[in-house]
């Protein structure tokens, strides 16, 4: 099985929740990821849904807190959950939670010391899918989703690589990182002061430049403390309207930024992706 080393395995909804580690050539460190293999994976090739987690998360937050596996088993979808950043003693870090380890922002850093390891965009788009294809019984179809920083990653990577995905969704995504504190801090560190490089990882600016024909679904809690301060969802909705991009964007009273919110609506997201992933042709 390629260079994957098993870490853990748990029976779940007649499938398997597993965790692996491997040496990443792209990130120049040892990485780990989680994968849920639904029961159908034992006898047929299945599509894959990549989930990108938010700030401070590892590959385990989603697998332990989202309750997504039940719907994945129902719809016959493999869930792949990478870590949020490179890891290791020699990987650059910062004392703050919104920079460094746990805060890779799913981009390719160009500035030292970050550029030695922080190439999460290439890892998610190229290296990890190649490993998954080689190691598991997949059918070549994939979609992508994520939360907060991971929602930013899902949207930007889907817009830049639409040929790789059948659909994209997000929970409370950072959609305008060039204009919000989290994004500005990360982009200045990882990419320097070149605003052109910043624009290459901003969902609103990318949508304006490239458009998007993939099915898009976003859910946003209205009790989210970061809704306005970190430019979540609303600017992207406005850009979709301007670009005439059809997107299913819904707001929910009382819901915050936590996994309580994600677990409340994850079944609808899995069903949304299933419709695209299992579409004939």
PDB file of C-alpha atoms in Angstrom:
ATOM      1  CA  UNK A   1       0.000   0.000   0.000  1.00  0.00           C
ATOM      2  CA  UNK A   2       2.325   2.752  -1.270  1.00  0.00           C
ATOM      3  CA  UNK A   3       4.289   4.244   1.641  1.00  0.00           C
ATOM      4  CA  UNK A   4       1.277   4.496   3.958  1.00  0.00           C
ATOM      5  CA  UNK A   5       1.761   3.323   7.543  1.00  0.00           C
ATOM      6  CA  UNK A   6      -1.424   2.449   9.470  1.00  0.00           C
ATOM      7  CA  UNK A   7      -1.933   4.263  12.776  1.00  0.00           C
ATOM      8  CA  UNK A   8      -5.473   3.380  13.850  1.00  0.00           C
ATOM      9  CA  UNK A   9      -8.567   1.531  12.634  1.00  0.00           C
ATOM     10  CA  UNK A  10     -12.131   1.582  14.002  1.00  0.00           C
ATOM     11  CA  UNK A  11     -15.255  -0.203  12.764  1.00  0.00           C
ATOM     12  CA  UNK A  12     -17.982   2.360  12.098  1.00  0.00           C
ATOM     13  CA  UNK A  13     -21.368   2.024  10.335  1.00  0.00           C
ATOM     14  CA  UNK A  14     -20.163  -1.283   8.831  1.00  0.00           C
ATOM     15  CA  UNK A  15     -17.182   0.514   7.308  1.00  0.00           C
ATOM     16  CA  UNK A  16     -13.775   1.524   8.658  1.00  0.00           C
ATOM     17  CA  UNK A  17     -12.482   4.786  10.077  1.00  0.00           C
ATOM     18  CA  UNK A  18      -8.720   4.648   9.630  1.00  0.00           C
ATOM     19  CA  UNK A  19      -5.686   6.838  10.111  1.00  0.00           C
ATOM     20  CA  UNK A  20      -2.380   6.679   8.250  1.00  0.00           C
ATOM     21  CA  UNK A  21       0.936   8.465   8.120  1.00  0.00           C
ATOM     22  CA  UNK A  22       3.349   8.838   5.235  1.00  0.00           C
ATOM     23  CA  UNK A  23       6.421  10.737   4.159  1.00  0.00           C
ATOM     24  CA  UNK A  24       5.338  13.713   2.044  1.00  0.00           C
ATOM     25  CA  UNK A  25       7.706  14.759  -0.713  1.00  0.00           C
ATOM     26  CA  UNK A  26       5.686  17.941  -1.301  1.00  0.00           C
ATOM     27  CA  UNK A  27       5.706  19.073   2.337  1.00  0.00           C
ATOM     28  CA  UNK A  28       9.110  17.611   3.196  1.00  0.00           C
ATOM     29  CA  UNK A  29       7.873  16.033   6.417  1.00  0.00           C
ATOM     30  CA  UNK A  30       5.846  13.130   7.803  1.00  0.00           C
ATOM     31  CA  UNK A  31       2.104  13.712   7.416  1.00  0.00           C
ATOM     32  CA  UNK A  32      -0.961  11.890   8.641  1.00  0.00           C
ATOM     33  CA  UNK A  33      -4.527  11.790   7.385  1.00  0.00           C
ATOM     34  CA  UNK A  34      -7.800  10.070   8.242  1.00  0.00           C
ATOM     35  CA  UNK A  35     -10.017   8.162   5.835  1.00  0.00           C
ATOM     36  CA  UNK A  36     -13.473   6.665   6.180  1.00  0.00           C
ATOM     37  CA  UNK A  37     -14.091   3.626   3.984  1.00  0.00           C
ATOM     38  CA  UNK A  38     -17.828   2.878   3.782  1.00  0.00           C
ATOM     39  CA  UNK A  39     -18.976  -0.751   3.546  1.00  0.00           C
ATOM     40  CA  UNK A  40     -19.416  -0.527  -0.235  1.00  0.00           C
ATOM     41  CA  UNK A  41     -15.639  -0.001  -0.589  1.00  0.00           C
ATOM     42  CA  UNK A  42     -15.112  -3.703   0.051  1.00  0.00           C
ATOM     43  CA  UNK A  43     -16.634  -4.664  -3.287  1.00  0.00           C
ATOM     44  CA  UNK A  44     -16.768  -1.625  -5.583  1.00  0.00           C
ATOM     45  CA  UNK A  45     -14.850   1.484  -6.617  1.00  0.00           C
ATOM     46  CA  UNK A  46     -16.187   4.621  -4.944  1.00  0.00           C
ATOM     47  CA  UNK A  47     -15.899   8.401  -5.279  1.00  0.00           C
ATOM     48  CA  UNK A  48     -13.993  10.508  -2.745  1.00  0.00           C
ATOM     49  CA  UNK A  49     -14.951  13.579  -0.741  1.00  0.00           C
ATOM     50  CA  UNK A  50     -11.976  15.576   0.544  1.00  0.00           C
ATOM     51  CA  UNK A  51     -12.634  17.500   3.759  1.00  0.00           C
ATOM     52  CA  UNK A  52     -10.403  20.454   4.697  1.00  0.00           C
ATOM     53  CA  UNK A  53     -10.547  21.425   8.366  1.00  0.00           C
ATOM     54  CA  UNK A  54     -10.157  24.845   9.959  1.00  0.00           C
ATOM     55  CA  UNK A  55      -7.616  26.634  12.128  1.00  0.00           C
ATOM     56  CA  UNK A  56      -6.003  24.602  14.949  1.00  0.00           C
ATOM     57  CA  UNK A  57      -7.517  21.320  13.708  1.00  0.00           C
ATOM     58  CA  UNK A  58      -5.770  18.075  12.857  1.00  0.00           C
ATOM     59  CA  UNK A  59      -7.095  15.249  10.691  1.00  0.00           C
ATOM     60  CA  UNK A  60      -9.024  13.906  13.700  1.00  0.00           C
ATOM     61  CA  UNK A  61     -11.436  16.756  14.496  1.00  0.00           C
ATOM     62  CA  UNK A  62     -13.792  16.069  11.622  1.00  0.00           C
ATOM     63  CA  UNK A  63     -13.660  12.294  11.942  1.00  0.00           C
ATOM     64  CA  UNK A  64     -14.489  12.433  15.658  1.00  0.00           C
ATOM     65  CA  UNK A  65     -16.969  15.337  15.832  1.00  0.00           C
ATOM     66  CA  UNK A  66     -18.864  15.692  12.546  1.00  0.00           C
ATOM     67  CA  UNK A  67     -20.821  12.407  12.497  1.00  0.00           C
ATOM     68  CA  UNK A  68     -20.355  12.441   8.724  1.00  0.00           C
ATOM     69  CA  UNK A  69     -19.656   8.723   8.428  1.00  0.00           C
ATOM     70  CA  UNK A  70     -23.298   7.660   8.673  1.00  0.00           C
ATOM     71  CA  UNK A  71     -24.236   9.653   5.565  1.00  0.00           C
ATOM     72  CA  UNK A  72     -21.029   8.625   3.801  1.00  0.00           C
ATOM     73  CA  UNK A  73     -21.948   4.976   4.402  1.00  0.00           C
ATOM     74  CA  UNK A  74     -25.475   5.584   3.153  1.00  0.00           C
ATOM     75  CA  UNK A  75     -24.298   7.247  -0.064  1.00  0.00           C
ATOM     76  CA  UNK A  76     -21.177   5.168  -0.716  1.00  0.00           C
ATOM     77  CA  UNK A  77     -18.570   7.939  -0.463  1.00  0.00           C
ATOM     78  CA  UNK A  78     -15.000   7.664   0.825  1.00  0.00           C
ATOM     79  CA  UNK A  79     -14.088  10.531   3.171  1.00  0.00           C
ATOM     80  CA  UNK A  80     -10.477  11.751   3.138  1.00  0.00           C
ATOM     81  CA  UNK A  81      -9.412  14.201   5.843  1.00  0.00           C
ATOM     82  CA  UNK A  82      -5.880  15.633   5.634  1.00  0.00           C
ATOM     83  CA  UNK A  83      -4.140  17.548   8.386  1.00  0.00           C
ATOM     84  CA  UNK A  84      -4.275  21.358   8.233  1.00  0.00           C
ATOM     85  CA  UNK A  85      -0.530  21.945   7.932  1.00  0.00           C
ATOM     86  CA  UNK A  86       2.859  20.281   7.769  1.00  0.00           C
ATOM     87  CA  UNK A  87       4.108  18.907  11.088  1.00  0.00           C
ATOM     88  CA  UNK A  88       7.448  18.063  12.696  1.00  0.00           C
ATOM     89  CA  UNK A  89      10.183  19.507  14.877  1.00  0.00           C
ATOM     90  CA  UNK A  90      11.928  21.177  11.940  1.00  0.00           C
ATOM     91  CA  UNK A  91       8.739  22.725  10.504  1.00  0.00           C
ATOM     92  CA  UNK A  92       8.448  26.490  11.022  1.00  0.00           C
ATOM     93  CA  UNK A  93       5.853  27.570  13.567  1.00  0.00           C
ATOM     94  CA  UNK A  94       4.467  30.589  15.390  1.00  0.00           C
ATOM     95  CA  UNK A  95       3.139  31.096  18.909  1.00  0.00           C
ATOM     96  CA  UNK A  96      -0.212  32.343  17.573  1.00  0.00           C
ATOM     97  CA  UNK A  97      -2.983  29.891  16.658  1.00  0.00           C
ATOM     98  CA  UNK A  98      -3.629  31.530  13.277  1.00  0.00           C
ATOM     99  CA  UNK A  99      -0.158  31.058  11.799  1.00  0.00           C
ATOM    100  CA  UNK A 100       2.164  28.092  11.431  1.00  0.00           C
ATOM    101  CA  UNK A 101       1.287  24.561  12.499  1.00  0.00           C
ATOM    102  CA  UNK A 102      -2.465  24.009  12.326  1.00  0.00           C
ATOM    103  CA  UNK A 103      -2.821  27.040  10.053  1.00  0.00           C
ATOM    104  CA  UNK A 104      -1.500  26.089   6.635  1.00  0.00           C
ATOM    105  CA  UNK A 105      -4.263  27.987   4.769  1.00  0.00           C
ATOM    106  CA  UNK A 106      -4.117  25.486   1.875  1.00  0.00           C
ATOM    107  CA  UNK A 107      -1.712  27.617  -0.144  1.00  0.00           C
ATOM    108  CA  UNK A 108       1.868  27.296  -1.407  1.00  0.00           C
ATOM    109  CA  UNK A 109       4.163  29.518   0.664  1.00  0.00           C
ATOM    110  CA  UNK A 110       6.857  31.454  -1.154  1.00  0.00           C
ATOM    111  CA  UNK A 111       8.563  33.154   1.805  1.00  0.00           C
ATOM    112  CA  UNK A 112      11.214  31.769   4.153  1.00  0.00           C
ATOM    113  CA  UNK A 113      11.053  29.958   6.511  1.00  0.00           C
ATOM    114  CA  UNK A 114       7.559  28.793   5.487  1.00  0.00           C
ATOM    115  CA  UNK A 115       8.372  27.848   1.895  1.00  0.00           C
ATOM    116  CA  UNK A 116      10.454  24.867   3.024  1.00  0.00           C
ATOM    117  CA  UNK A 117       7.320  22.967   4.087  1.00  0.00           C
ATOM    118  CA  UNK A 118       4.090  24.915   3.653  1.00  0.00           C
ATOM    119  CA  UNK A 119       2.789  23.770   0.263  1.00  0.00           C
ATOM    120  CA  UNK A 120      -0.648  22.556   1.303  1.00  0.00           C
ATOM    121  CA  UNK A 121      -2.277  23.461  -2.024  1.00  0.00           C
ATOM    122  CA  UNK A 122      -0.016  21.080  -3.940  1.00  0.00           C
ATOM    123  CA  UNK A 123      -0.431  18.453  -1.233  1.00  0.00           C
ATOM    124  CA  UNK A 124      -4.242  18.512  -1.369  1.00  0.00           C
ATOM    125  CA  UNK A 125      -4.540  18.808  -5.150  1.00  0.00           C
ATOM    126  CA  UNK A 126      -1.714  16.510  -6.265  1.00  0.00           C
ATOM    127  CA  UNK A 127       0.157  14.360  -3.763  1.00  0.00           C
ATOM    128  CA  UNK A 128      -2.645  13.210  -1.474  1.00  0.00           C
ATOM    129  CA  UNK A 129      -5.093  12.258  -4.280  1.00  0.00           C
ATOM    130  CA  UNK A 130      -2.324  10.256  -5.954  1.00  0.00           C
ATOM    131  CA  UNK A 131      -1.788   8.337  -2.718  1.00  0.00           C
ATOM    132  CA  UNK A 132      -5.515   7.778  -2.252  1.00  0.00           C
ATOM    133  CA  UNK A 133      -5.932   6.534  -5.820  1.00  0.00           C
ATOM    134  CA  UNK A 134      -3.075   4.093  -5.408  1.00  0.00           C
ATOM    135  CA  UNK A 135      -4.052   2.818  -1.974  1.00  0.00           C
ATOM    136  CA  UNK A 136      -7.850   2.564  -2.127  1.00  0.00           C
ATOM    137  CA  UNK A 137     -10.575   1.397  -4.497  1.00  0.00           C
ATOM    138  CA  UNK A 138     -11.659   4.733  -5.988  1.00  0.00           C
ATOM    139  CA  UNK A 139     -13.483   5.439  -9.240  1.00  0.00           C
ATOM    140  CA  UNK A 140     -11.727   8.666 -10.246  1.00  0.00           C
ATOM    141  CA  UNK A 141     -14.490  11.053  -9.150  1.00  0.00           C
ATOM    142  CA  UNK A 142     -13.929  13.522  -6.308  1.00  0.00           C
ATOM    143  CA  UNK A 143     -15.486  16.497  -4.571  1.00  0.00           C
ATOM    144  CA  UNK A 144     -14.183  18.864  -1.912  1.00  0.00           C
ATOM    145  CA  UNK A 145     -15.564  20.546   1.200  1.00  0.00           C
ATOM    146  CA  UNK A 146     -14.301  22.317   4.300  1.00  0.00           C
ATOM    147  CA  UNK A 147     -14.895  24.573   7.275  1.00  0.00           C
ATOM    148  CA  UNK A 148     -13.642  28.116   7.910  1.00  0.00           C
ATOM    149  CA  UNK A 149      -9.988  28.117   6.768  1.00  0.00           C
ATOM    150  CA  UNK A 150     -10.814  24.771   5.166  1.00  0.00           C
ATOM    151  CA  UNK A 151     -13.828  26.312   3.446  1.00  0.00           C
ATOM    152  CA  UNK A 152     -11.433  28.887   2.019  1.00  0.00           C
ATOM    153  CA  UNK A 153      -9.237  26.025   0.819  1.00  0.00           C
ATOM    154  CA  UNK A 154     -12.115  24.080  -0.703  1.00  0.00           C
ATOM    155  CA  UNK A 155     -13.472  27.071  -2.629  1.00  0.00           C
ATOM    156  CA  UNK A 156     -10.122  28.337  -3.910  1.00  0.00           C
ATOM    157  CA  UNK A 157      -8.891  24.916  -4.989  1.00  0.00           C
ATOM    158  CA  UNK A 158     -12.196  24.091  -6.698  1.00  0.00           C
ATOM    159  CA  UNK A 159     -12.169  27.382  -8.590  1.00  0.00           C
ATOM    160  CA  UNK A 160      -8.537  26.909  -9.664  1.00  0.00           C
ATOM    161  CA  UNK A 161      -8.852  23.178 -10.457  1.00  0.00           C
ATOM    162  CA  UNK A 162     -12.475  22.575 -11.516  1.00  0.00           C
ATOM    163  CA  UNK A 163     -11.437  19.577 -13.597  1.00  0.00           C
ATOM    164  CA  UNK A 164     -10.492  17.755 -10.382  1.00  0.00           C
ATOM    165  CA  UNK A 165     -13.881  17.975  -8.678  1.00  0.00           C
ATOM    166  CA  UNK A 166     -17.558  17.279  -9.267  1.00  0.00           C
ATOM    167  CA  UNK A 167     -18.828  19.703  -6.597  1.00  0.00           C
ATOM    168  CA  UNK A 168     -17.676  21.985  -3.780  1.00  0.00           C
ATOM    169  CA  UNK A 169     -19.183  22.960  -0.452  1.00  0.00           C
ATOM    170  CA  UNK A 170     -18.214  24.870   2.665  1.00  0.00           C
ATOM    171  CA  UNK A 171     -19.259  25.687   6.201  1.00  0.00           C
ATOM    172  CA  UNK A 172     -18.630  29.276   7.340  1.00  0.00           C
ATOM    173  CA  UNK A 173     -15.791  29.773   4.840  1.00  0.00           C
ATOM    174  CA  UNK A 174     -13.227  32.561   4.847  1.00  0.00           C
ATOM    175  CA  UNK A 175     -13.990  33.926   1.389  1.00  0.00           C
ATOM    176  CA  UNK A 176     -12.023  37.190   1.254  1.00  0.00           C
ATOM    177  CA  UNK A 177      -8.729  36.514   3.057  1.00  0.00           C
ATOM    178  CA  UNK A 178      -7.072  39.535   1.439  1.00  0.00           C
ATOM    179  CA  UNK A 179      -9.432  41.795   3.429  1.00  0.00           C
ATOM    180  CA  UNK A 180      -9.778  39.939   6.781  1.00  0.00           C
ATOM    181  CA  UNK A 181      -7.334  39.776   9.732  1.00  0.00           C
ATOM    182  CA  UNK A 182      -6.753  36.004   9.625  1.00  0.00           C
ATOM    183  CA  UNK A 183      -6.014  36.031   5.919  1.00  0.00           C
ATOM    184  CA  UNK A 184      -3.918  39.179   5.868  1.00  0.00           C
ATOM    185  CA  UNK A 185      -1.659  37.882   8.649  1.00  0.00           C
ATOM    186  CA  UNK A 186      -1.195  34.489   6.993  1.00  0.00           C
ATOM    187  CA  UNK A 187      -0.757  35.827   3.473  1.00  0.00           C
ATOM    188  CA  UNK A 188       1.789  38.435   4.539  1.00  0.00           C
ATOM    189  CA  UNK A 189       3.852  35.728   6.272  1.00  0.00           C
ATOM    190  CA  UNK A 190       3.498  32.950   3.688  1.00  0.00           C
ATOM    191  CA  UNK A 191       3.373  35.006   0.478  1.00  0.00           C
ATOM    192  CA  UNK A 192       5.075  38.307   1.317  1.00  0.00           C
ATOM    193  CA  UNK A 193       3.752  41.666   0.189  1.00  0.00           C
ATOM    194  CA  UNK A 194       3.060  40.711  -3.445  1.00  0.00           C
ATOM    195  CA  UNK A 195      -0.682  41.342  -3.745  1.00  0.00           C
ATOM    196  CA  UNK A 196      -0.822  39.343  -7.009  1.00  0.00           C
ATOM    197  CA  UNK A 197       0.133  36.215  -5.066  1.00  0.00           C
ATOM    198  CA  UNK A 198      -2.490  37.022  -2.453  1.00  0.00           C
ATOM    199  CA  UNK A 199      -5.168  37.238  -5.143  1.00  0.00           C
ATOM    200  CA  UNK A 200      -4.307  33.717  -6.302  1.00  0.00           C
ATOM    201  CA  UNK A 201      -5.688  32.334  -3.025  1.00  0.00           C
ATOM    202  CA  UNK A 202      -8.723  34.581  -2.484  1.00  0.00           C
ATOM    203  CA  UNK A 203     -12.055  32.925  -3.332  1.00  0.00           C
ATOM    204  CA  UNK A 204     -13.870  36.149  -4.219  1.00  0.00           C
ATOM    205  CA  UNK A 205     -11.079  37.411  -6.476  1.00  0.00           C
ATOM    206  CA  UNK A 206     -10.653  34.001  -8.102  1.00  0.00           C
ATOM    207  CA  UNK A 207     -14.384  33.710  -8.747  1.00  0.00           C
ATOM    208  CA  UNK A 208     -14.398  37.152 -10.357  1.00  0.00           C
ATOM    209  CA  UNK A 209     -11.487  36.141 -12.601  1.00  0.00           C
ATOM    210  CA  UNK A 210     -12.388  32.549 -13.478  1.00  0.00           C
ATOM    211  CA  UNK A 211     -16.047  31.978 -12.644  1.00  0.00           C
ATOM    212  CA  UNK A 212     -17.200  28.509 -11.574  1.00  0.00           C
ATOM    213  CA  UNK A 213     -19.559  25.965 -13.131  1.00  0.00           C
ATOM    214  CA  UNK A 214     -19.378  23.321 -10.395  1.00  0.00           C
ATOM    215  CA  UNK A 215     -22.344  22.861  -8.034  1.00  0.00           C
ATOM    216  CA  UNK A 216     -21.691  25.023  -4.931  1.00  0.00           C
ATOM    217  CA  UNK A 217     -23.242  24.733  -1.466  1.00  0.00           C
ATOM    218  CA  UNK A 218     -22.454  26.930   1.570  1.00  0.00           C
ATOM    219  CA  UNK A 219     -23.998  26.983   5.025  1.00  0.00           C
ATOM    220  CA  UNK A 220     -23.377  29.820   7.469  1.00  0.00           C
ATOM    221  CA  UNK A 221     -24.453  30.305  11.072  1.00  0.00           C
ATOM    222  CA  UNK A 222     -25.784  33.751  11.945  1.00  0.00           C
ATOM    223  CA  UNK A 223     -24.520  33.458  15.541  1.00  0.00           C
ATOM    224  CA  UNK A 224     -20.976  32.949  14.236  1.00  0.00           C
ATOM    225  CA  UNK A 225     -18.649  35.350  16.084  1.00  0.00           C
ATOM    226  CA  UNK A 226     -16.442  35.568  12.995  1.00  0.00           C
ATOM    227  CA  UNK A 227     -19.143  36.223  10.409  1.00  0.00           C
ATOM    228  CA  UNK A 228     -18.378  39.903   9.909  1.00  0.00           C
ATOM    229  CA  UNK A 229     -14.899  40.302  11.426  1.00  0.00           C
ATOM    230  CA  UNK A 230     -13.337  37.614   9.192  1.00  0.00           C
ATOM    231  CA  UNK A 231     -15.415  38.189   6.053  1.00  0.00           C
ATOM    232  CA  UNK A 232     -17.246  34.861   6.044  1.00  0.00           C
ATOM    233  CA  UNK A 233     -19.631  33.815   3.226  1.00  0.00           C
ATOM    234  CA  UNK A 234     -21.377  37.123   2.472  1.00  0.00           C
ATOM    235  CA  UNK A 235     -18.751  38.610   0.098  1.00  0.00           C
ATOM    236  CA  UNK A 236     -18.706  35.341  -1.837  1.00  0.00           C
ATOM    237  CA  UNK A 237     -22.488  35.365  -2.112  1.00  0.00           C
ATOM    238  CA  UNK A 238     -22.305  38.887  -3.540  1.00  0.00           C
ATOM    239  CA  UNK A 239     -19.630  37.820  -6.026  1.00  0.00           C
ATOM    240  CA  UNK A 240     -21.741  34.828  -7.087  1.00  0.00           C
ATOM    241  CA  UNK A 241     -24.634  37.165  -7.784  1.00  0.00           C
ATOM    242  CA  UNK A 242     -22.420  39.502  -9.815  1.00  0.00           C
ATOM    243  CA  UNK A 243     -20.907  36.627 -11.810  1.00  0.00           C
ATOM    244  CA  UNK A 244     -24.287  34.874 -12.179  1.00  0.00           C
ATOM    245  CA  UNK A 245     -22.869  31.762 -10.511  1.00  0.00           C
ATOM    246  CA  UNK A 246     -25.591  29.511  -9.164  1.00  0.00           C
ATOM    247  CA  UNK A 247     -24.861  28.675  -5.531  1.00  0.00           C
ATOM    248  CA  UNK A 248     -26.962  27.191  -2.740  1.00  0.00           C
ATOM    249  CA  UNK A 249     -26.087  29.528   0.156  1.00  0.00           C
ATOM    250  CA  UNK A 250     -28.113  29.298   3.350  1.00  0.00           C
ATOM    251  CA  UNK A 251     -27.956  31.175   6.667  1.00  0.00           C
ATOM    252  CA  UNK A 252     -29.083  29.666   9.960  1.00  0.00           C
ATOM    253  CA  UNK A 253     -30.282  31.516  13.042  1.00  0.00           C
ATOM    254  CA  UNK A 254     -28.595  30.600  16.307  1.00  0.00           C
ATOM    255  CA  UNK A 255     -25.741  28.515  14.872  1.00  0.00           C
ATOM    256  CA  UNK A 256     -22.130  29.406  15.675  1.00  0.00           C
ATOM    257  CA  UNK A 257     -18.716  28.465  14.238  1.00  0.00           C
ATOM    258  CA  UNK A 258     -18.358  25.122  16.014  1.00  0.00           C
ATOM    259  CA  UNK A 259     -18.709  21.450  15.142  1.00  0.00           C
ATOM    260  CA  UNK A 260     -22.203  21.574  16.635  1.00  0.00           C
ATOM    261  CA  UNK A 261     -23.037  23.605  13.531  1.00  0.00           C
ATOM    262  CA  UNK A 262     -21.176  21.296  11.173  1.00  0.00           C
ATOM    263  CA  UNK A 263     -22.740  18.130  12.563  1.00  0.00           C
ATOM    264  CA  UNK A 264     -26.220  19.683  12.219  1.00  0.00           C
ATOM    265  CA  UNK A 265     -25.919  20.098   8.447  1.00  0.00           C
ATOM    266  CA  UNK A 266     -23.235  17.636   7.323  1.00  0.00           C
ATOM    267  CA  UNK A 267     -25.797  15.084   6.130  1.00  0.00           C
ATOM    268  CA  UNK A 268     -27.191  17.630   3.673  1.00  0.00           C
ATOM    269  CA  UNK A 269     -23.676  18.325   2.385  1.00  0.00           C
ATOM    270  CA  UNK A 270     -22.918  14.633   1.913  1.00  0.00           C
ATOM    271  CA  UNK A 271     -26.203  14.205   0.009  1.00  0.00           C
ATOM    272  CA  UNK A 272     -25.366  17.275  -2.110  1.00  0.00           C
ATOM    273  CA  UNK A 273     -22.001  15.823  -3.081  1.00  0.00           C
ATOM    274  CA  UNK A 274     -23.483  12.361  -3.625  1.00  0.00           C
ATOM    275  CA  UNK A 275     -25.803  13.768  -6.271  1.00  0.00           C
ATOM    276  CA  UNK A 276     -22.823  15.124  -8.205  1.00  0.00           C
ATOM    277  CA  UNK A 277     -20.435  12.236  -7.527  1.00  0.00           C
ATOM    278  CA  UNK A 278     -22.907   9.534  -8.548  1.00  0.00           C
ATOM    279  CA  UNK A 279     -24.305  11.434 -11.528  1.00  0.00           C
ATOM    280  CA  UNK A 280     -24.160   9.262 -14.645  1.00  0.00           C
ATOM    281  CA  UNK A 281     -21.681  10.216 -17.329  1.00  0.00           C
TER     282      UNK A 281
END
